[in-house]
Coordinates of C-alpha atoms and ligand atoms in Angstrom, one line a residue:
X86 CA 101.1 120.5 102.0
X87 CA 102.7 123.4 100.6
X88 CA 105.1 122.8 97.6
X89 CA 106.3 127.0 96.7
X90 CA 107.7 127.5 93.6
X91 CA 111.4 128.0 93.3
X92 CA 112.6 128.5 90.2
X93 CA 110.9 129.5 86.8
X94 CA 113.0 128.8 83.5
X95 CA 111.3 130.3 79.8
X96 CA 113.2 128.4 76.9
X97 CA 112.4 129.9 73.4
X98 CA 112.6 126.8 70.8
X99 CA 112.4 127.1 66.6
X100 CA 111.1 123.8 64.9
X101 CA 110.4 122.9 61.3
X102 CA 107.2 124.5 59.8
X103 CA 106.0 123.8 56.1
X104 CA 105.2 126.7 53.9
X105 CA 101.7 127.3 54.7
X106 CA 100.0 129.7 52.8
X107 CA 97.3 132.6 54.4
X108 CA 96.2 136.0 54.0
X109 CA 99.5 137.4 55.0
X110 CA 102.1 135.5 53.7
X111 CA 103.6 132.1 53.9
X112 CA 105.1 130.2 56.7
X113 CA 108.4 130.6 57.4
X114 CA 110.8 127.6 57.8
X115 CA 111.1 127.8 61.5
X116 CA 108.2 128.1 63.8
X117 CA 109.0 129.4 67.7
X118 CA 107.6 129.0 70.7
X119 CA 108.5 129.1 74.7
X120 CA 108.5 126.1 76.6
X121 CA 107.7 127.2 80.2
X122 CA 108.7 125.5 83.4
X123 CA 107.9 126.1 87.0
X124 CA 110.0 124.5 89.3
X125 CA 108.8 123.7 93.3
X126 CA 110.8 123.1 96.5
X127 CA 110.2 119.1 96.2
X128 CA 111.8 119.4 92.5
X129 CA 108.1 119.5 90.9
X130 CA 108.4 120.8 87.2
X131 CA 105.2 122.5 85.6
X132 CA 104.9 122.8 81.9
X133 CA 103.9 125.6 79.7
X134 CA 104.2 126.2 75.9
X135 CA 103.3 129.4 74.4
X136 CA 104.4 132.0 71.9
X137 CA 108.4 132.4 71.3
X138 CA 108.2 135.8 70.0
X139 CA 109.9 138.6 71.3
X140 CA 107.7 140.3 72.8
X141 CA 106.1 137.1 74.6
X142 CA 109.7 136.3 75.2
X143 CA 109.9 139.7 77.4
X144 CA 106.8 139.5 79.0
X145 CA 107.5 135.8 80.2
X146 CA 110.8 136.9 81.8
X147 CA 109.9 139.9 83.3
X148 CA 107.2 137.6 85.0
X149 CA 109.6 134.6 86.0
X150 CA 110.6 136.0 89.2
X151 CA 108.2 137.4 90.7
X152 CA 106.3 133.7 91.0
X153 CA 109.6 132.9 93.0
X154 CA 107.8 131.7 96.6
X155 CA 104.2 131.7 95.2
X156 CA 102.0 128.2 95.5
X157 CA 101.4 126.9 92.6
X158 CA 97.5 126.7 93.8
X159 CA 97.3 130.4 93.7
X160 CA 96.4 131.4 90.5
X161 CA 94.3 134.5 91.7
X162 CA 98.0 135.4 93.1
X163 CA 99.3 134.5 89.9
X164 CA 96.8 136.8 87.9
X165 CA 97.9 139.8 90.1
X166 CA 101.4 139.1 89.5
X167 CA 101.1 139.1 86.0
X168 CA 98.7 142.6 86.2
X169 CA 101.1 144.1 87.9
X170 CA 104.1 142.8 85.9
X171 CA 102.6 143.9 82.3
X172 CA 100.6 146.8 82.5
X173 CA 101.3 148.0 85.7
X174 CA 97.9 147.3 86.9
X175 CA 97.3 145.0 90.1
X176 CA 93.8 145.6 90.1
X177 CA 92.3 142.3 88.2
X178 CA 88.8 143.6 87.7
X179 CA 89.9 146.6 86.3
X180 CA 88.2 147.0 82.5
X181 CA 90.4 145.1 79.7
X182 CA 92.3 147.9 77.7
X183 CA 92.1 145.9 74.2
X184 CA 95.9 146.6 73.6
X185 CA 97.1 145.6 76.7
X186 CA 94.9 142.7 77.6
X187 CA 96.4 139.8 75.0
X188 CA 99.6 140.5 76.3
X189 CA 98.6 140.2 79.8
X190 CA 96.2 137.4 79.1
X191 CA 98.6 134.9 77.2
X192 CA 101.4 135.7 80.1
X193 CA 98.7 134.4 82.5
X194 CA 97.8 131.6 80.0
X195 CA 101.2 130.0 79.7
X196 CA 102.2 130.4 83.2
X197 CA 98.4 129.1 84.8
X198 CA 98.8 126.0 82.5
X199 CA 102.0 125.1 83.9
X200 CA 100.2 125.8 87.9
X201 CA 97.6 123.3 86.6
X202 CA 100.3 120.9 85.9
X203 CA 102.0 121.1 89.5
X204 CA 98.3 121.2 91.2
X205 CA 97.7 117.9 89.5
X206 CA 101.3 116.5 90.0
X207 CA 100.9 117.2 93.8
X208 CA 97.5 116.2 94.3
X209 CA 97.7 112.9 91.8
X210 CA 95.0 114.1 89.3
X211 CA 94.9 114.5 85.7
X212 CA 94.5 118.6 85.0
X213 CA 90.8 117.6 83.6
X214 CA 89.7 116.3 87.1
X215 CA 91.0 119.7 88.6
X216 CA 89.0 121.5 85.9
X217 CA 85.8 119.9 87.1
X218 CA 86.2 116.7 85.5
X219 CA 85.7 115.8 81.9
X220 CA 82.3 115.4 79.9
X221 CA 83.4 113.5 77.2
X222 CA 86.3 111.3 76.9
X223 CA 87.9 112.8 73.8
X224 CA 88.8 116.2 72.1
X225 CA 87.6 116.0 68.4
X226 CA 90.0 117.8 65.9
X227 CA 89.8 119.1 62.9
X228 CA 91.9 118.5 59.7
X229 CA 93.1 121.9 59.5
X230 CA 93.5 122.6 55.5
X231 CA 96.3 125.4 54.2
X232 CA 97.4 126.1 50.5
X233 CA 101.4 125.6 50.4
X234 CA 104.5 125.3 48.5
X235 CA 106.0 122.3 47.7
X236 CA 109.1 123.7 49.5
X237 CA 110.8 126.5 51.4
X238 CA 112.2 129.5 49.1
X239 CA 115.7 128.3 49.0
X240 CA 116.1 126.8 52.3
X241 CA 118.5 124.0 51.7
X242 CA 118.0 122.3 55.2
X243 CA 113.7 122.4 54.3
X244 CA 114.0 120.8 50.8
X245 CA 111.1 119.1 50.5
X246 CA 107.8 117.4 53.0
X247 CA 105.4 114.8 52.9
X248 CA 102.7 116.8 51.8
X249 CA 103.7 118.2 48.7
X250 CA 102.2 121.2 46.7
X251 CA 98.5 122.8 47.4
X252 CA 97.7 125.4 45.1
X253 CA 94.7 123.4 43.3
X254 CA 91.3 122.2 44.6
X255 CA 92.4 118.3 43.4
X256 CA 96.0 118.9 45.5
X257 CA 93.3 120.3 48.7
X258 CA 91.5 117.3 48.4
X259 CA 94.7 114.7 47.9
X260 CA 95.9 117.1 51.2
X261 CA 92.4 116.2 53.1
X262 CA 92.9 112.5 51.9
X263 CA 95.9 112.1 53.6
X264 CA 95.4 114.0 56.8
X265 CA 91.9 111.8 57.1
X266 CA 93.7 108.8 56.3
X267 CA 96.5 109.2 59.0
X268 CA 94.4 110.9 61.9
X269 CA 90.9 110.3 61.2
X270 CA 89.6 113.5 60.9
X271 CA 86.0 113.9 61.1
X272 CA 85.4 117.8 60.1
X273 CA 87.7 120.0 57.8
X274 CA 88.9 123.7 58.1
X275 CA 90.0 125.5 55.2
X276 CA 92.5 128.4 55.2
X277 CA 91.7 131.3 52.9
X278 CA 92.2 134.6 52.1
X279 CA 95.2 133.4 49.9
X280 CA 93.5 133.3 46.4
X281 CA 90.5 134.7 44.6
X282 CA 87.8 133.7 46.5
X283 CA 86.3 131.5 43.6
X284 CA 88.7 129.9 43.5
X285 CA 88.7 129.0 47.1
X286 CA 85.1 128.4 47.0
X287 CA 86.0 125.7 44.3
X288 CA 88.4 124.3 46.6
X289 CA 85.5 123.9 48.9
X290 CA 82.9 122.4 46.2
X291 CA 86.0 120.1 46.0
X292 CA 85.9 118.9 49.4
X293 CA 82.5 118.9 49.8
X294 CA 82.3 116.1 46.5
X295 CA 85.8 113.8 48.0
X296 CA 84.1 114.1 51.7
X297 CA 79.9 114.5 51.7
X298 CA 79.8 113.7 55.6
X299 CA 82.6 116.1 56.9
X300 CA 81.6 119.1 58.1
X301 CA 83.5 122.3 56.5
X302 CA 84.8 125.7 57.4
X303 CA 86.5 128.1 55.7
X304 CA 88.7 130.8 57.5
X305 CA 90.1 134.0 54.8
X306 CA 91.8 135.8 58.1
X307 CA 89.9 138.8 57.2
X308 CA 90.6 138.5 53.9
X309 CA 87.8 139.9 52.1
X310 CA 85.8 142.9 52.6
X311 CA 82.1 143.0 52.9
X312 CA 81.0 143.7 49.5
X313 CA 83.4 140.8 48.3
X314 CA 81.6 138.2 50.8
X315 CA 77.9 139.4 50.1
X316 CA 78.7 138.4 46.1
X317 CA 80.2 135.0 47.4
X318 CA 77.3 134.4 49.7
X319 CA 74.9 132.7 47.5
X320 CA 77.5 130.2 46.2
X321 CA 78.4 130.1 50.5
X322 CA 75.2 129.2 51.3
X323 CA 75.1 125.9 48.9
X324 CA 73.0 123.6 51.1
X325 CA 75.2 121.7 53.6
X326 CA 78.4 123.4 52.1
X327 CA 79.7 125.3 55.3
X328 CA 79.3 124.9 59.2
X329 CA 80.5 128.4 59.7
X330 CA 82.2 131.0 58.3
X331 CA 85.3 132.3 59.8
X332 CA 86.8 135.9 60.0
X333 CA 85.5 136.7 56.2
X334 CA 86.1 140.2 57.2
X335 CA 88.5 142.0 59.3
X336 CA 87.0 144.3 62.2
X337 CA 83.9 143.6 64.7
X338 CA 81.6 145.9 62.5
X339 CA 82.4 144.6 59.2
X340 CA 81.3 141.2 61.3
X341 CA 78.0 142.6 62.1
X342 CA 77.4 143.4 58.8
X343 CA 77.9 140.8 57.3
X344 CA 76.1 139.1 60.0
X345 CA 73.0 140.4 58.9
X346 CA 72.9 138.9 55.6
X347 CA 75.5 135.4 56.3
X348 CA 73.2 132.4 56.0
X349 CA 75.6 130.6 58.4
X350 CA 77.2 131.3 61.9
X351 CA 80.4 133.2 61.9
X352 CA 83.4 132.6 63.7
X353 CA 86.2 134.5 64.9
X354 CA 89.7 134.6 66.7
X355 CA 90.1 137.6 65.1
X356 CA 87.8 140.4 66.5
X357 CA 86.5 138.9 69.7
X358 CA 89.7 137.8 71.4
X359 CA 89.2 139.4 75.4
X360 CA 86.6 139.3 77.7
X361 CA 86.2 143.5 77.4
X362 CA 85.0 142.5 73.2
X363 CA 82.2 140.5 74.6
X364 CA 79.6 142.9 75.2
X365 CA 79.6 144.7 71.7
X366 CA 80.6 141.7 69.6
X367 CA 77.2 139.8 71.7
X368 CA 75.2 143.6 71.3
X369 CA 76.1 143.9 67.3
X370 CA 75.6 140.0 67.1
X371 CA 78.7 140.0 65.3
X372 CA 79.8 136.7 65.1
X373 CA 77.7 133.0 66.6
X374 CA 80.7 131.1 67.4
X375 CA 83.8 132.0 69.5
X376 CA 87.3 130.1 69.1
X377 CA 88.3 129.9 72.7
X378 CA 92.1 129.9 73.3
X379 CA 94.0 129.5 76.4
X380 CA 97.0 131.1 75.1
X381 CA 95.2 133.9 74.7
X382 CA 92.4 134.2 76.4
X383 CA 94.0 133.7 79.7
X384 CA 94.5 130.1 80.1
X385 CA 92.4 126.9 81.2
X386 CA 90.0 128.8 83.8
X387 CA 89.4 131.9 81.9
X388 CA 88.5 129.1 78.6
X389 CA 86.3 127.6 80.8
X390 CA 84.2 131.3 81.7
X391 CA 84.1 132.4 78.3
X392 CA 82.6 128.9 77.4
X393 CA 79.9 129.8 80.1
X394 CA 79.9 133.3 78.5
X395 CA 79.2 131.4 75.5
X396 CA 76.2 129.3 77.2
X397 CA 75.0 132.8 78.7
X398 CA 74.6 134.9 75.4
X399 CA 74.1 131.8 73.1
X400 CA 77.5 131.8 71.3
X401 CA 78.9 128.7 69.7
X402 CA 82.2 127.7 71.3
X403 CA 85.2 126.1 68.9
X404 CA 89.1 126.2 69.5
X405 CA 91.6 127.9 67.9
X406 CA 95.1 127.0 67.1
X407 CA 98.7 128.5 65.9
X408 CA 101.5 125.8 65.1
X409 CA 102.6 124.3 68.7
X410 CA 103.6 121.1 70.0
X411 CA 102.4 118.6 72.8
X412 CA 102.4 120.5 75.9
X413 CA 99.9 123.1 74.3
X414 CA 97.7 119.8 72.8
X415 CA 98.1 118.2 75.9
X416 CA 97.0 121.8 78.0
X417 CA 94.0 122.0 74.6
X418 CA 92.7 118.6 75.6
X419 CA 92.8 118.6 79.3
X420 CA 90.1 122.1 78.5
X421 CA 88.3 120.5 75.8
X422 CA 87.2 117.5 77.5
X423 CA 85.8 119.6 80.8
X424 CA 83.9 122.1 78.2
X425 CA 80.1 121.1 78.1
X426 CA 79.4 123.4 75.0
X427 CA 82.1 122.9 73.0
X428 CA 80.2 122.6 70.0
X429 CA 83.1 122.2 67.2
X430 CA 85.8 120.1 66.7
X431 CA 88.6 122.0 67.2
X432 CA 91.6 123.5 65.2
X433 CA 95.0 121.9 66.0
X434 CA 98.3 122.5 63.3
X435 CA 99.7 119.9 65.0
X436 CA 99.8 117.4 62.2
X437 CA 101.7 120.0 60.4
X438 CA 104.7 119.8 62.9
X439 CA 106.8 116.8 62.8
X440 CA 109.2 117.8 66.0
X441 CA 108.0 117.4 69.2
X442 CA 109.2 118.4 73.1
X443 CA 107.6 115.8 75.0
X444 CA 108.6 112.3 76.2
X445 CA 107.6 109.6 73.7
X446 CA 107.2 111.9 70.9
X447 CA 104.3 113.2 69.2
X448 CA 100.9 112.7 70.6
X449 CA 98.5 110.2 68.6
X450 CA 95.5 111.8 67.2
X451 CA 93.2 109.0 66.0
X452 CA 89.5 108.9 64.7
X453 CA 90.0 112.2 64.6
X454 CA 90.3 112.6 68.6
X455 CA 92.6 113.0 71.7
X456 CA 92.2 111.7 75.1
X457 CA 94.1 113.7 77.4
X458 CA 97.5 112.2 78.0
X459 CA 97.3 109.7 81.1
X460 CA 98.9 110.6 84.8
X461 CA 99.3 114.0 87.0
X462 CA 98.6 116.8 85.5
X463 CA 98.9 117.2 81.8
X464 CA 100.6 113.8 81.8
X465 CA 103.3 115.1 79.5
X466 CA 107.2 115.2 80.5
X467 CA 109.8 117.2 78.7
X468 CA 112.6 115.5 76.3
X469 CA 115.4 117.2 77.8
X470 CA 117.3 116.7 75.0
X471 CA 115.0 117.8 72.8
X472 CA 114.1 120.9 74.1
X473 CA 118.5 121.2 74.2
X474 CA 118.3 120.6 70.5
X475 CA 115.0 122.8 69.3
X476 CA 116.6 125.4 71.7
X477 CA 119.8 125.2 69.4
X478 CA 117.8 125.8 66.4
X479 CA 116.2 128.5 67.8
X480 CA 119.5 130.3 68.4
X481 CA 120.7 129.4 64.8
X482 CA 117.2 130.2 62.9
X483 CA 117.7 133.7 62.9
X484 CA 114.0 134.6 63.7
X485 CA 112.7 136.4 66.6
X486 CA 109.4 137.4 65.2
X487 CA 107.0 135.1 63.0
X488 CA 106.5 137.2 59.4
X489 CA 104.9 135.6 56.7
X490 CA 104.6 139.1 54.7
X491 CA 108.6 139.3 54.4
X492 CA 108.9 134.9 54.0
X493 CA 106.2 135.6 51.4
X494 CA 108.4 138.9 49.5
X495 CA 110.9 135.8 48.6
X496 CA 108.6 134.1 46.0
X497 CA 106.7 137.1 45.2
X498 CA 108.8 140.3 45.1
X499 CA 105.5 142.7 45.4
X500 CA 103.8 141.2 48.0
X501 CA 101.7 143.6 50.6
X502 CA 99.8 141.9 53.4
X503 CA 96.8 144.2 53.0
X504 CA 93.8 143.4 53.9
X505 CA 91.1 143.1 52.7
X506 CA 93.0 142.0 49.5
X507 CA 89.6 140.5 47.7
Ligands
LIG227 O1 99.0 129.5 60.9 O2 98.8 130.6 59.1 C1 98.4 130.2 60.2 C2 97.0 130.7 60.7 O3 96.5 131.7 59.8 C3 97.1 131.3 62.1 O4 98.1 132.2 62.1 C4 95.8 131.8 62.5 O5 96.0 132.4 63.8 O6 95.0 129.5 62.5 C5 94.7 130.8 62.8 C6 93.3 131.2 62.5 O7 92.5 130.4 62.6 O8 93.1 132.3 62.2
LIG228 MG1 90.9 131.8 62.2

């Protein structure tokens, strides 16, 4: 039964976003993504959510019509569609150019998802089943930790949230209390790189005394240089404080140095992001533990190889996350139940976003997990009129490309995203 694809629409969307603090900024008020949806002959509609930026924006469109007539089972068709769209290079086997290949690999990654979700539309299975089915029932997530504002530089619209200020290790821990207490989060991730690592590291000691059974991570963006984390190393190492360490440093060699004295496995989604880093990140034994993506890395199937990558050379497997809503959690769980080595809970934002896309509203994360959302495919429908109305913001936000550094200049007139800053 052949069901072509006939139409492929790319909606950019803006919703609310706190003021989350990291190495290179702060949050701004409006967070974008692209909700992508491929249409078939029998009316079929595919979902995809990915980055709304710009560029992404560009690359998505330029795409669109060239899946016109493709089957929504041909996803090695799809990956030479999207070579030769971006890049100008059919040839899939051809060696990743590190520039090129995150752009070609989250084009294929937010278009793939949506082919899972028409392959398991028309054949009646859950994306999971298609996957190879799932080994465990349940994603787990992590509460995903951030130093913020109470509020939005003077952003009338964004007085205020729930969660209040978290510049201080008791306001982190009042933070974790009440992202354990709504979504039962079993591990905790910390993000870094915003204040003098001490201080961080207090934070930490903090956590470690509100929650002694959670497993902790703490994640400065690159953040520090080497000299900075081999000083905080022996106060790292605390028995039991850390389950790894993530991206203390900024490049693949400052990794592997400080590989060589880390007493705990580090982690990255900042200097192993392709399958062309793999063979010097696993030669350098850079980093232990990859955070798989399938925005990035190329979508559900290419998740699913590095994960065996990850069995082959040994490497730890976690997830990484950006702020997105339910299509991407629903595309993140479908993966994370069919991954035998995932290892780590994973990273979501999603409790940090209160708006939503889907039917139904926001997807319940409880105990800490997700089941993958019931039905076809990903089991998730668009809200049309939400999409109408998080479309509407996007065309009134003003923002086209994310920039914390500049959102960051309007509380603190010096600020310089340089890294390593500690
Ligand atoms: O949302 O501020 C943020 C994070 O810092 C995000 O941009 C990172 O990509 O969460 C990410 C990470 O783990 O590095
Ligand atoms: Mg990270």
């Amino acid at each position: 039964m052949s069901d072509r694809i006939v139409d492929v629409r790319i909606t950019p969307i803006a919703f609310r976003d706190p003021p989350l603090l990291n190495v290179s900024g702060v949050h701004q008020p409006w967070a974008l993504r692209s909700i992508i949806e491929v249409q078939t002959e029998s009316g079929r509609i595919g979902l995809g959510e990915s980055y709304g930026e710009a560029d992404t924006l560009a690359d998505l469109n330029r795409i669109a019509p060239a899946l016109i007539g493709l089957d929504p089972f041909a996803l090695n068709a799809l990956t030479q569609v999207v070579y030769r769209c971006i890049g100008n290079n059919p040839d899939i086997g051809a060696p990743y150019p590190p520039d090129g290949d995150k752009a070609r690999a989250s084009a294929l990654g937010a278009f793939e998802v949506a082919f899972w979700d028409l392959q398991g539309q028309i054949t009646g299975r859950p994306v999971y089943e298609l996957l190879g089915g799932a080994v465990r029932s349940h994603v787990s997530y992590s509460a995903y930790l951030f130093y913020k504002y109470a509020k939005h530089h003077a952003d009338p619209g964004y007085a205020t949230d729930p969660w209040g200020e978290a510049l201080t290790p008791l306001q982190l821990v009042a933070q974790a209390q009440r992202m354990v207490d709504r979504y039962g989060f079993g591990s905790i991730k910390l993000k870094a790189g915003v204040f003098e690592p001490e201080l961080e590291i207090a934070g930490l000691r903090a956590l470690r005394a509100a929650f002694p059974k959670h497993p902790l991570r703490i994640d400065p963006n690159g953040g520090w240089s080497v000299s900075t984390t081999r000083r905080l190393m022996p106060a790292l190492s605390e028995p039991g404080l850390l389950e790894y360490l993530e991206d203390p440093v900024g490049s693949l060699e400052e990794m592997a140095e400080v590989a060589r004295f880390a007493t705990m496995p580090l982690a990255t989604n900042m200097v192993t992001i392709a399958f062309g880093h793999l063979p010097r990140s696993v030669a350098l034994n850079a980093v232990q533990v990859v955070l798989s993506d399938h925005h990035y890395w190329g979508g559900l199937r290419a998740s699913q190889q590095l994960a065996a990558m990850g069995r082959v050379f040994g490497l730890g497997i976690s997830m990484h996350s950006n702020s997105h809503l339910g299509i991407s959690l629903a595309a993140m769980t479908h993966l994370g139940v069919t991954l035998p080595n995932l290892s780590y809970a994973c990273d979501t934002h999603y409790p940090w976003q209160e708006d939503e896309v889907i039917e139904g509203g926001k997807l319940q994360i409880s105990k800490g997990q997700l089941a993958p959302p019931a039905g076809p495919g990903l089991g998730v429908k668009l809200d049309r009129s939400a999409l109408a109305r998080l479309h509407n913001n996007f065309l009134g936000c003003g923002i086209r490309q994310r920039d914390d550094a500049s959102e960051m200049r309007k509380h603190q007139p010096g600020f310089s995203k340089q890294r390593p800053r500690f």
